[in-house]
PDB file of C-alpha atoms in Angstrom:
ATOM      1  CA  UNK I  29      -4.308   6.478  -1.675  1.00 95.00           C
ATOM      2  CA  UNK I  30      -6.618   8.428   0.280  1.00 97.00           C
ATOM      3  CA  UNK I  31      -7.048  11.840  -0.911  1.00 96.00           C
ATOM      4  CA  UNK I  32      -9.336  12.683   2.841  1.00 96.00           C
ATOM      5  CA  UNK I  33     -10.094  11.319   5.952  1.00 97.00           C
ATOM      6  CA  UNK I  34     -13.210   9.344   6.015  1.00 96.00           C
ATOM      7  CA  UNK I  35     -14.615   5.792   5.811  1.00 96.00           C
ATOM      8  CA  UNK I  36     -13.673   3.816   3.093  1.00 96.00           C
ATOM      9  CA  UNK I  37     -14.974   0.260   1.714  1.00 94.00           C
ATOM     10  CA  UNK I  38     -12.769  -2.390   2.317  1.00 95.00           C
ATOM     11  CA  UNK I  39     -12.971  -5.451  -0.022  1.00 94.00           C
ATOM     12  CA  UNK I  40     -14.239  -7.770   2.872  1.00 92.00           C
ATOM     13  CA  UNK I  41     -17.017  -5.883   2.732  1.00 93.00           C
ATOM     14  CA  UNK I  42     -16.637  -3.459   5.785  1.00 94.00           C
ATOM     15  CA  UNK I  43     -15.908   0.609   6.210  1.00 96.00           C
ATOM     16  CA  UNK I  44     -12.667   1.470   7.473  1.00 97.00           C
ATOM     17  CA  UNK I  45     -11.681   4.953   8.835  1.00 97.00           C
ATOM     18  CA  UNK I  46      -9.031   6.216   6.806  1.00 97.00           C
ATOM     19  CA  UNK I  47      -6.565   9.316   6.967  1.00 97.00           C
ATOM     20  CA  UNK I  48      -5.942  11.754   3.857  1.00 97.00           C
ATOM     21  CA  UNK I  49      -2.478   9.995   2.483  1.00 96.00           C
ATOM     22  CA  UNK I  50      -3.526   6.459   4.253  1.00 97.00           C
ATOM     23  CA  UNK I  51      -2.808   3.811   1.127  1.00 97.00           C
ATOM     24  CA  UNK I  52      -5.804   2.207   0.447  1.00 97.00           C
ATOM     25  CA  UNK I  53      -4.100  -0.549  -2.397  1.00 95.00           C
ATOM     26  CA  UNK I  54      -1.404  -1.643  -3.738  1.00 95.00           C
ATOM     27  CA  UNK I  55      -1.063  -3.476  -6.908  1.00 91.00           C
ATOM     28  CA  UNK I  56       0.140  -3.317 -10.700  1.00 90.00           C
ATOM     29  CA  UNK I  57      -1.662  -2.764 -13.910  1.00 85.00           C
ATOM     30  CA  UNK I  58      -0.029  -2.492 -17.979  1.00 84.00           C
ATOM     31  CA  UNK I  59      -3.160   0.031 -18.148  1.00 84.00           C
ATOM     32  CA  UNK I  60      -3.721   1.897 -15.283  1.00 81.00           C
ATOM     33  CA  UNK I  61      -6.189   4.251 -16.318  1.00 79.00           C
ATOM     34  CA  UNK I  62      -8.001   1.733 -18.317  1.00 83.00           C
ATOM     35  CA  UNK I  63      -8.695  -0.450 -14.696  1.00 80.00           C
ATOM     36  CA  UNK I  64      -9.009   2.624 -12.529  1.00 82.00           C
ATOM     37  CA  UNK I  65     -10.568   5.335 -14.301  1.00 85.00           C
ATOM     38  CA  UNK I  66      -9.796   8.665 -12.512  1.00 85.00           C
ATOM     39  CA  UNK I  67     -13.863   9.211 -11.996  1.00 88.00           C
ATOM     40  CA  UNK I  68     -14.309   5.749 -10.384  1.00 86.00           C
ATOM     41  CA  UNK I  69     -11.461   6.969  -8.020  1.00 90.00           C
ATOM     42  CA  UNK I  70     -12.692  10.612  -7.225  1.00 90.00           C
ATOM     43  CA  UNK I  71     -15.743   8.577  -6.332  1.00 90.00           C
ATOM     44  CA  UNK I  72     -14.712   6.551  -3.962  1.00 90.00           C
ATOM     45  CA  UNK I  73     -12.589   9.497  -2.414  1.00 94.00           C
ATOM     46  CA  UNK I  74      -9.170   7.636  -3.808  1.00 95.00           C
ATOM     47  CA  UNK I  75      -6.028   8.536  -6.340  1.00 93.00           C
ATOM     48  CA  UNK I  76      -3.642   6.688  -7.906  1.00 91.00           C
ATOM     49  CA  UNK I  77       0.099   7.225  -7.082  1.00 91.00           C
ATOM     50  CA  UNK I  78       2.427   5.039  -9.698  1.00 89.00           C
ATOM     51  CA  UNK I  79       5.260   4.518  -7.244  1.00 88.00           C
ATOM     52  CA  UNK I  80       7.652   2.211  -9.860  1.00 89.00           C
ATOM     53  CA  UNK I  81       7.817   1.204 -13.050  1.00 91.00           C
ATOM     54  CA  UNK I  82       9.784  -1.908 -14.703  1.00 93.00           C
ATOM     55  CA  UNK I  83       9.384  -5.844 -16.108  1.00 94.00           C
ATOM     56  CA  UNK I  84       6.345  -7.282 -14.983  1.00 93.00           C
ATOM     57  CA  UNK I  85       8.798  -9.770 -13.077  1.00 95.00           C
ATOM     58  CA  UNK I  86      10.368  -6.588 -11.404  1.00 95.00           C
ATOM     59  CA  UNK I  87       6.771  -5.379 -10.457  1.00 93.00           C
ATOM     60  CA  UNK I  88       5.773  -8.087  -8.760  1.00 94.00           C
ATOM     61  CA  UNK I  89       8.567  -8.284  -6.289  1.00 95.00           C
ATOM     62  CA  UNK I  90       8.152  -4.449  -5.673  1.00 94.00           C
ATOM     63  CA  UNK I  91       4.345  -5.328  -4.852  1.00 95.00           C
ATOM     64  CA  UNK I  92       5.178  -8.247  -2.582  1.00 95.00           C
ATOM     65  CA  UNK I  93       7.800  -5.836  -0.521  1.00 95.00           C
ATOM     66  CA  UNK I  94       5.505  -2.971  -0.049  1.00 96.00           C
ATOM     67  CA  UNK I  95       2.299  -5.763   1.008  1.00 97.00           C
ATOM     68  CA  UNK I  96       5.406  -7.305   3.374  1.00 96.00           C
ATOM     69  CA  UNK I  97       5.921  -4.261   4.530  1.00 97.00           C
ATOM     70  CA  UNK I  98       2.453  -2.677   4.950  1.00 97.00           C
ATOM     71  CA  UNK I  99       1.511  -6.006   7.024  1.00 97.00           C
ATOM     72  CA  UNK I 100       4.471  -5.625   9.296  1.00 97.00           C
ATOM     73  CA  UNK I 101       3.555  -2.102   9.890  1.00 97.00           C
ATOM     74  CA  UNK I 102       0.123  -1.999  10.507  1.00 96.00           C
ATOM     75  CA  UNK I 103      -0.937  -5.931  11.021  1.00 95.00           C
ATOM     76  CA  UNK I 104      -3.040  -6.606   7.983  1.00 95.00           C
ATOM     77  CA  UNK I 105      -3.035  -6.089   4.601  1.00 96.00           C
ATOM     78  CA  UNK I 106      -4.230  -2.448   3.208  1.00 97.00           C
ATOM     79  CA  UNK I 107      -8.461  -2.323   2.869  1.00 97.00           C
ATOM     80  CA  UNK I 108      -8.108  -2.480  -1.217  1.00 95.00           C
ATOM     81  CA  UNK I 109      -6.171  -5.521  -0.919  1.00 96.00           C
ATOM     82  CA  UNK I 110      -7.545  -8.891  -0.741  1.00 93.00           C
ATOM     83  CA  UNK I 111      -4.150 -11.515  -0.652  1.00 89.00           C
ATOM     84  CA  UNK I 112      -0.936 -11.770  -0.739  1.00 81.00           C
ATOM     85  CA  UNK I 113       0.292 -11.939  -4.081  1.00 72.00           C
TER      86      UNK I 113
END
């Protein structure tokens, strides 16, 4: 998630303009802090929100629902994500 307003790198390879709050990823890790170290994310201007919790059978349906819904909403996947899962 955003934590300001600002240009942020996409993984295509652009800059996108994003809004404090804007989600920049979603995804699903069994060691979050190991893959996105909270320096790495102050960096780039991003936090990490864990929004669930569960099997990794359960995760992956909550991931697919908020990509699903994410597209729907704003036409394309967020800037952090690369494909559908």
């Amino acid at each position: 998630m955003a934590e300001r307003a600002g240009l942020y790198p996409t993984v295509r390879g652009d800059l996108v303009q994003m809004n404090a709050g804007d989600v920049w990823k979603y995804g699903m890790s069994t060691d979050p802090a190991g893959r996105y170290p909270a320096q790495a994310l102050g960096t780039l201007g991003l936090r990490m929100d864990i929004q669930a919790t569960g099997t990794r059978p359960q995760m992956y349906v909550a991931e697919k629902i908020q990509l699903i819904n994410y597209a729907v909403s704003n036409g394309s996947l967020p800037p952090g994500n690369r494909i559908f899962k």
